[in-house]
């Protein structure tokens, strides 16, 4: 959000205009609940106007039969989304956290080409780590691998 009234609406318009010009295209919104959450009486007018502009432009794509623009959104809190946004998202997919086997595969990809010990037990490390963690893998300047809080 900008400190200048109306800037957020202009940015939303710019995103949709660019997506239309570059079609086929995808507008991907991560953490969509952070700015397209439920409307509240106490919400700032600029935020309400931005949401309204976003939904109006989105509706324009659904009525234009030639438009090849898709809006995708991701959230960890779908219950926080505004009902009007949920109506515009025709499908929902739950993507669960990876299990231990999947986390081990992810770690192998992350560590590919890195200087790690051969006896490193990736499966054991994967059991102590969630992909959502920001703490697990750091490579030091000497090429050593660090796992914070992993015993």
Coordinates of N, CA and C in Angstrom, one line a residue:
X1 N 0.8 -1.2 0.0 CA 0.0 0.0 0.0 C 0.9 1.2 0.0
X2 N 0.5 2.2 -0.7 CA 1.2 3.5 -0.8 C 0.6 4.5 0.1
X3 N 1.4 5.5 0.5 CA 0.9 6.5 1.3 C 0.0 7.5 0.5
X4 N 0.0 7.4 -0.8 CA -0.8 8.3 -1.6 C -2.1 7.6 -2.0
X5 N -3.2 8.2 -1.7 CA -4.6 7.7 -1.9 C -4.7 7.4 -3.4
X6 N -5.2 6.2 -3.8 CA -5.4 5.8 -5.1 C -4.2 5.1 -5.8
X7 N -3.1 5.1 -5.2 CA -1.9 4.4 -5.8 C -2.1 2.9 -5.9
X8 N -2.7 2.4 -4.8 CA -2.9 0.9 -4.8 C -3.8 0.5 -6.0
X9 N -4.9 1.3 -6.2 CA -5.8 1.0 -7.3 C -5.1 1.1 -8.6
X10 N -4.2 2.1 -8.8 CA -3.4 2.2 -10.0 C -2.5 1.0 -10.2
X11 N -1.9 0.5 -9.2 CA -1.0 -0.6 -9.3 C -1.8 -1.9 -9.7
X12 N -3.0 -2.1 -9.1 CA -3.8 -3.2 -9.4 C -4.2 -3.1 -10.9
X13 N -4.6 -2.0 -11.4 CA -4.9 -1.8 -12.8 C -3.7 -2.1 -13.7
X14 N -2.5 -1.7 -13.2 CA -1.3 -1.9 -14.0 C -1.0 -3.4 -14.1
X15 N -1.2 -4.2 -13.0 CA -1.0 -5.6 -13.0 C -1.9 -6.3 -14.0
X16 N -3.2 -6.0 -13.9 CA -4.2 -6.6 -14.8 C -4.0 -6.2 -16.3
X17 N -3.6 -4.9 -16.5 CA -3.4 -4.5 -17.9 C -2.2 -5.2 -18.5
X18 N -1.1 -5.3 -17.7 CA 0.1 -6.0 -18.2 C -0.2 -7.5 -18.5
X19 N -1.0 -8.1 -17.5 CA -1.3 -9.5 -17.7 C -2.2 -9.7 -19.0
X20 N -3.0 -8.8 -19.3 CA -3.9 -8.9 -20.5 C -3.0 -8.7 -21.7
X21 N -2.1 -7.8 -21.7 CA -1.2 -7.5 -22.9 C -0.3 -8.7 -23.1
X22 N 0.2 -9.4 -22.1 CA 1.1 -10.5 -22.2 C 0.5 -11.9 -22.3
X23 N -0.9 -11.9 -22.4 CA -1.6 -13.2 -22.3 C -1.1 -14.1 -23.4
X24 N -1.1 -15.4 -23.2 CA -1.7 -16.0 -22.0 C -0.7 -15.7 -20.8
X25 N -1.4 -15.5 -19.6 CA -0.6 -15.2 -18.4 C -1.3 -15.6 -17.2
X26 N -0.6 -15.6 -16.1 CA -1.1 -16.0 -14.8 C -0.8 -14.9 -13.8
X27 N -1.8 -14.4 -13.1 CA -1.5 -13.5 -11.9 C -1.5 -14.4 -10.7
X28 N -0.4 -14.5 -10.1 CA -0.3 -15.4 -8.9 C -0.1 -14.5 -7.7
X29 N -1.0 -14.7 -6.7 CA -1.0 -13.9 -5.4 C -0.7 -14.9 -4.3
X30 N 0.5 -14.7 -3.7 CA 0.8 -15.5 -2.5 C 0.3 -14.8 -1.3
X31 N -0.1 -15.6 -0.3 CA -0.6 -15.0 0.9 C -1.8 -14.0 0.6
X32 N -2.7 -14.4 -0.2 CA -3.8 -13.6 -0.7 C -4.6 -13.0 0.4
X33 N -4.7 -13.7 1.5 CA -5.5 -13.3 2.7 C -5.0 -12.0 3.2
X34 N -3.7 -11.6 3.0 CA -3.1 -10.4 3.5 C -3.7 -9.2 2.9
X35 N -4.2 -9.2 1.7 CA -4.8 -8.0 1.2 C -6.2 -8.2 0.5
X36 N -6.6 -9.5 0.4 CA -8.0 -9.7 -0.1 C -8.8 -10.5 1.0
X37 N -8.5 -10.2 2.2 CA -9.2 -10.8 3.3 C -10.6 -10.2 3.5
X38 N -11.3 -10.7 4.5 CA -12.7 -10.3 4.7 C -12.8 -8.8 4.9
X39 N -13.8 -8.1 4.3 CA -13.9 -6.7 4.4 C -14.5 -6.4 5.8
X40 N -14.0 -5.4 6.4 CA -14.5 -5.0 7.8 C -14.9 -3.5 7.8
X41 N -15.7 -3.2 8.7 CA -16.2 -1.8 8.9 C -15.0 -0.9 9.2
X42 N -14.1 -1.4 10.0 CA -13.0 -0.6 10.4 C -11.8 -0.5 9.4
X43 N -12.0 -1.2 8.2 CA -11.0 -1.2 7.2 C -10.8 0.2 6.6
X44 N -9.6 0.5 6.2 CA -9.3 1.8 5.6 C -9.9 1.9 4.2
X45 N -10.4 3.1 3.9 CA -11.1 3.2 2.6 C -10.2 2.9 1.4
X46 N -9.0 3.2 1.5 CA -8.0 2.9 0.4 C -7.9 1.4 0.2
X47 N -7.9 0.6 1.2 CA -7.9 -0.9 1.1 C -9.2 -1.4 0.5
X48 N -10.3 -0.9 0.9 CA -11.6 -1.3 0.4 C -11.7 -0.9 -1.1
X49 N -11.2 0.3 -1.5 CA -11.2 0.6 -2.9 C -10.3 -0.3 -3.7
X50 N -9.1 -0.6 -3.2 CA -8.2 -1.5 -3.9 C -8.8 -2.9 -4.1
X51 N -9.5 -3.4 -3.1 CA -10.2 -4.7 -3.3 C -11.3 -4.6 -4.3
X52 N -12.0 -3.6 -4.3 CA -13.1 -3.4 -5.2 C -12.5 -3.3 -6.7
X53 N -11.5 -2.6 -6.8 CA -10.8 -2.5 -8.2 C -10.3 -3.8 -8.6
X54 N -9.7 -4.5 -7.7 CA -9.2 -5.9 -8.1 C -10.3 -6.8 -8.5
X55 N -11.4 -6.8 -7.8 CA -12.5 -7.7 -8.2 C -13.1 -7.3 -9.5
X56 N -13.3 -6.0 -9.7 CA -13.9 -5.5 -10.9 C -13.0 -5.9 -12.1
X57 N -11.7 -5.7 -12.0 CA -10.9 -6.1 -13.1 C -10.8 -7.6 -13.3
X58 N -10.9 -8.3 -12.3 CA -10.9 -9.8 -12.4 C -12.2 -10.2 -13.1
X59 N -13.3 -9.6 -12.7 CA -14.6 -9.9 -13.4 C -14.5 -9.6 -14.9
X60 N -13.8 -8.6 -15.3 CA -13.6 -8.3 -16.7 C -13.0 -9.4 -17.5
X61 N -12.1 -10.1 -16.9 CA -11.5 -11.3 -17.5 C -12.5 -12.4 -17.7
X62 N -13.4 -12.6 -16.8 CA -14.4 -13.7 -16.9 C -15.4 -13.4 -17.9
X63 N -15.7 -12.1 -18.2 CA -16.7 -11.8 -19.2 C -16.1 -11.6 -20.6
X64 N -14.8 -11.5 -20.7 CA -14.1 -11.4 -22.0 C -13.8 -12.8 -22.5
X65 N -14.5 -13.3 -23.5 CA -14.2 -14.6 -24.0 C -12.9 -14.8 -24.6
X66 N -12.2 -13.8 -25.0 CA -10.9 -13.9 -25.6 C -9.7 -13.8 -24.6
X67 N -10.1 -13.4 -23.3 CA -9.0 -13.2 -22.3 C -8.5 -14.6 -21.9
X68 N -7.2 -14.7 -21.9 CA -6.5 -15.9 -21.4 C -5.6 -15.5 -20.3
X69 N -6.2 -15.0 -19.2 CA -5.5 -14.6 -18.0 C -6.1 -15.4 -16.9
X70 N -5.3 -16.0 -16.1 CA -5.8 -16.8 -14.9 C -5.2 -16.2 -13.6
X71 N -6.1 -16.1 -12.7 CA -5.7 -15.7 -11.3 C -5.6 -16.9 -10.4
X72 N -4.4 -17.1 -9.9 CA -4.2 -18.1 -8.9 C -3.8 -17.5 -7.6
X73 N -4.2 -18.1 -6.5 CA -3.9 -17.5 -5.2 C -3.5 -18.6 -4.2
X74 N -2.7 -18.3 -3.3 CA -2.3 -19.2 -2.2 C -2.5 -18.6 -0.9
X75 N -2.8 -19.4 0.1 CA -3.0 -18.9 1.5 C -2.9 -20.0 2.4
X76 N -2.5 -19.7 3.6 CA -2.5 -20.7 4.7 C -3.7 -20.5 5.6
X77 N -4.5 -19.4 5.3 CA -5.7 -19.1 6.0 C -6.9 -18.8 5.1
X78 N -7.5 -19.9 4.5 CA -8.6 -19.7 3.6 C -9.8 -19.1 4.2
X79 N -10.0 -19.4 5.5 CA -11.2 -18.9 6.2 C -11.1 -17.3 6.4
X80 N -10.0 -16.7 6.1 CA -9.8 -15.3 6.3 C -10.2 -14.5 5.0
X81 N -10.4 -15.3 3.9 CA -10.7 -14.7 2.6 C -12.1 -14.1 2.5
X82 N -12.3 -13.0 1.8 CA -13.6 -12.4 1.6 C -14.4 -13.4 0.8
X83 N -15.7 -13.4 1.1 CA -16.6 -14.3 0.3 C -16.6 -14.0 -1.2
X84 N -16.5 -12.7 -1.5 CA -16.5 -12.4 -2.9 C -15.3 -12.9 -3.6
X85 N -14.2 -13.0 -2.9 CA -12.9 -13.6 -3.5 C -13.1 -15.1 -3.7
X86 N -13.7 -15.7 -2.7 CA -13.9 -17.2 -2.8 C -14.8 -17.5 -3.9
X87 N -15.8 -16.7 -4.2 CA -16.7 -17.0 -5.3 C -15.9 -16.9 -6.7
X88 N -14.9 -16.1 -6.7 CA -14.2 -15.9 -8.0 C -13.1 -17.0 -8.1
X89 N -12.8 -17.7 -7.1 CA -11.9 -18.8 -7.2 C -12.7 -20.1 -7.3
X90 N -12.9 -20.6 -8.5 CA -13.8 -21.8 -8.6 C -13.3 -23.1 -8.0
X91 N -12.0 -23.2 -7.8 CA -11.5 -24.5 -7.3 C -10.5 -24.2 -6.2
X92 N -10.5 -25.1 -5.2 CA -9.5 -25.0 -4.1 C -8.8 -26.3 -4.0
X93 N -7.5 -26.2 -3.8 CA -6.7 -27.4 -3.6 C -5.9 -27.3 -2.3
X94 N -6.0 -28.3 -1.5 CA -5.2 -28.3 -0.3 C -3.8 -29.0 -0.6
X95 N -2.8 -28.3 -0.3 CA -1.4 -28.8 -0.5 C -0.8 -29.1 0.9
X96 N -0.8 -30.3 1.3 CA -0.4 -30.6 2.7 C 1.1 -30.5 2.8
X97 N 1.6 -30.4 4.0 CA 3.0 -30.3 4.3 C 3.7 -31.6 3.8
X98 N 4.9 -31.6 3.3 CA 5.5 -32.8 2.8 C 5.8 -33.7 4.0
X99 N 5.7 -35.0 3.7 CA 6.0 -36.0 4.8 C 7.6 -36.2 4.8
X100 N 8.0 -37.1 5.7 CA 9.5 -37.2 5.9 C 10.2 -37.7 4.6
X101 N 9.6 -38.6 3.9 CA 10.2 -39.0 2.6 C 10.3 -37.9 1.6
X102 N 9.2 -37.1 1.5 CA 9.3 -35.9 0.6 C 10.3 -34.9 1.1
X103 N 10.3 -34.7 2.4 CA 11.3 -33.7 2.9 C 12.7 -34.2 2.6
X104 N 13.0 -35.5 2.7 CA 14.3 -36.0 2.4 C 14.6 -35.7 0.9
X105 N 13.7 -35.9 0.1 CA 13.9 -35.6 -1.4 C 14.2 -34.2 -1.6
X106 N 13.5 -33.3 -0.9 CA 13.7 -31.8 -1.0 C 15.1 -31.5 -0.5
X107 N 15.5 -32.1 0.6 CA 16.9 -31.9 1.1 C 17.9 -32.3 0.1
X108 N 17.7 -33.4 -0.5 CA 18.7 -33.9 -1.5 C 18.8 -32.9 -2.7
X109 N 17.7 -32.3 -3.1 CA 17.7 -31.3 -4.2 C 18.5 -30.1 -3.7
X110 N 18.2 -29.6 -2.5 CA 18.8 -28.5 -1.9 C 20.3 -28.7 -1.8
X111 N 20.7 -29.9 -1.4 CA 22.1 -30.2 -1.1 C 22.9 -30.7 -2.3
X112 N 22.2 -30.9 -3.4 CA 22.9 -31.4 -4.6 C 24.0 -30.4 -5.0
X113 N 25.2 -31.0 -5.2 CA 26.4 -30.1 -5.6 C 27.0 -29.4 -4.4
X114 N 26.6 -29.6 -3.2 CA 27.2 -29.0 -2.0 C 28.2 -30.0 -1.4
X115 N 29.1 -29.4 -0.7 CA 30.2 -30.2 -0.1 C 29.6 -30.7 1.3
X116 N 29.0 -31.9 1.3 CA 28.5 -32.5 2.6 C 29.1 -33.8 2.8
X117 N 29.2 -34.2 4.1 CA 29.8 -35.5 4.4 C 29.0 -36.6 3.8
X118 N 29.7 -37.7 3.4 CA 29.0 -38.9 2.8 C 28.1 -39.6 3.8
X119 N 28.4 -39.6 5.0 CA 27.6 -40.3 6.0 C 26.5 -39.4 6.6
X120 N 26.2 -38.3 6.0 CA 25.1 -37.5 6.4 C 23.8 -38.2 6.3
X121 N 23.1 -38.4 7.3 CA 21.8 -39.1 7.3 C 20.6 -38.2 7.0
X122 N 20.4 -38.1 5.7 CA 19.4 -37.1 5.3 C 18.0 -37.5 5.8
X123 N 17.7 -38.8 5.8 CA 16.4 -39.2 6.3 C 16.2 -38.8 7.8
X124 N 17.2 -38.9 8.6 CA 17.2 -38.5 10.0 C 16.9 -37.0 10.1
X125 N 17.7 -36.3 9.3 CA 17.5 -34.8 9.3 C 16.1 -34.4 8.8
X126 N 15.6 -35.1 7.8 CA 14.3 -34.8 7.3 C 13.2 -35.0 8.4
X127 N 13.5 -35.9 9.3 CA 12.5 -36.2 10.4 C 12.4 -35.1 11.4
X128 N 13.4 -34.2 11.4 CA 13.5 -33.1 12.4 C 13.2 -31.8 11.7
X129 N 12.8 -31.8 10.5 CA 12.7 -30.5 9.7 C 11.4 -30.4 9.0
X130 N 10.8 -29.3 9.0 CA 9.6 -29.0 8.2 C 10.0 -28.1 7.1
X131 N 9.5 -28.3 5.9 CA 9.9 -27.4 4.8 C 9.6 -26.0 5.0
X132 N 8.6 -25.8 5.9 CA 8.2 -24.4 6.2 C 9.2 -23.7 7.1
X133 N 10.0 -24.5 7.8 CA 11.0 -24.0 8.7 C 12.0 -23.1 7.9
X134 N 12.3 -22.0 8.5 CA 13.3 -21.1 7.9 C 14.7 -21.4 8.5
X135 N 14.8 -22.3 9.4 CA 16.0 -22.5 10.1 C 17.0 -23.6 9.6
X136 N 16.5 -24.5 8.7 CA 17.3 -25.8 8.7 C 18.6 -25.7 8.0
X137 N 18.7 -25.3 6.8 CA 19.9 -25.4 6.0 C 20.6 -24.1 5.8
X138 N 21.8 -24.1 6.2 CA 22.7 -22.9 5.8 C 24.0 -23.5 5.5
X139 N 24.6 -22.9 4.4 CA 25.9 -23.3 4.0 C 26.9 -22.2 4.4
X140 N 27.9 -22.5 5.2 CA 28.8 -21.5 5.7 C 29.8 -21.2 4.6
X141 N 30.6 -20.1 4.9 CA 31.5 -19.7 3.9 C 32.6 -20.7 3.6
X142 N 32.8 -21.6 4.6 CA 33.8 -22.7 4.4 C 33.2 -23.9 3.7
X143 N 31.9 -23.9 3.4 CA 31.2 -25.0 2.7 C 30.6 -26.0 3.7
X144 N 30.7 -25.7 5.0 CA 30.1 -26.6 6.0 C 28.6 -26.4 6.0
X145 N 27.9 -27.5 6.3 CA 26.5 -27.5 6.3 C 26.0 -27.4 7.8
X146 N 25.1 -26.4 8.0 CA 24.6 -26.2 9.4 C 23.1 -26.5 9.4
X147 N 22.7 -27.3 10.4 CA 21.3 -27.5 10.7 C 21.0 -26.9 12.1
X148 N 20.3 -25.8 12.2 CA 20.0 -25.3 13.5 C 19.0 -26.1 14.3
X149 N 19.2 -26.3 15.5 CA 18.3 -27.0 16.4 C 18.0 -28.4 16.0
X150 N 18.9 -29.0 15.3 CA 18.7 -30.4 15.0 C 19.8 -31.2 15.7
X151 N 19.3 -32.2 16.5 CA 20.3 -33.0 17.2 C 20.6 -34.3 16.5

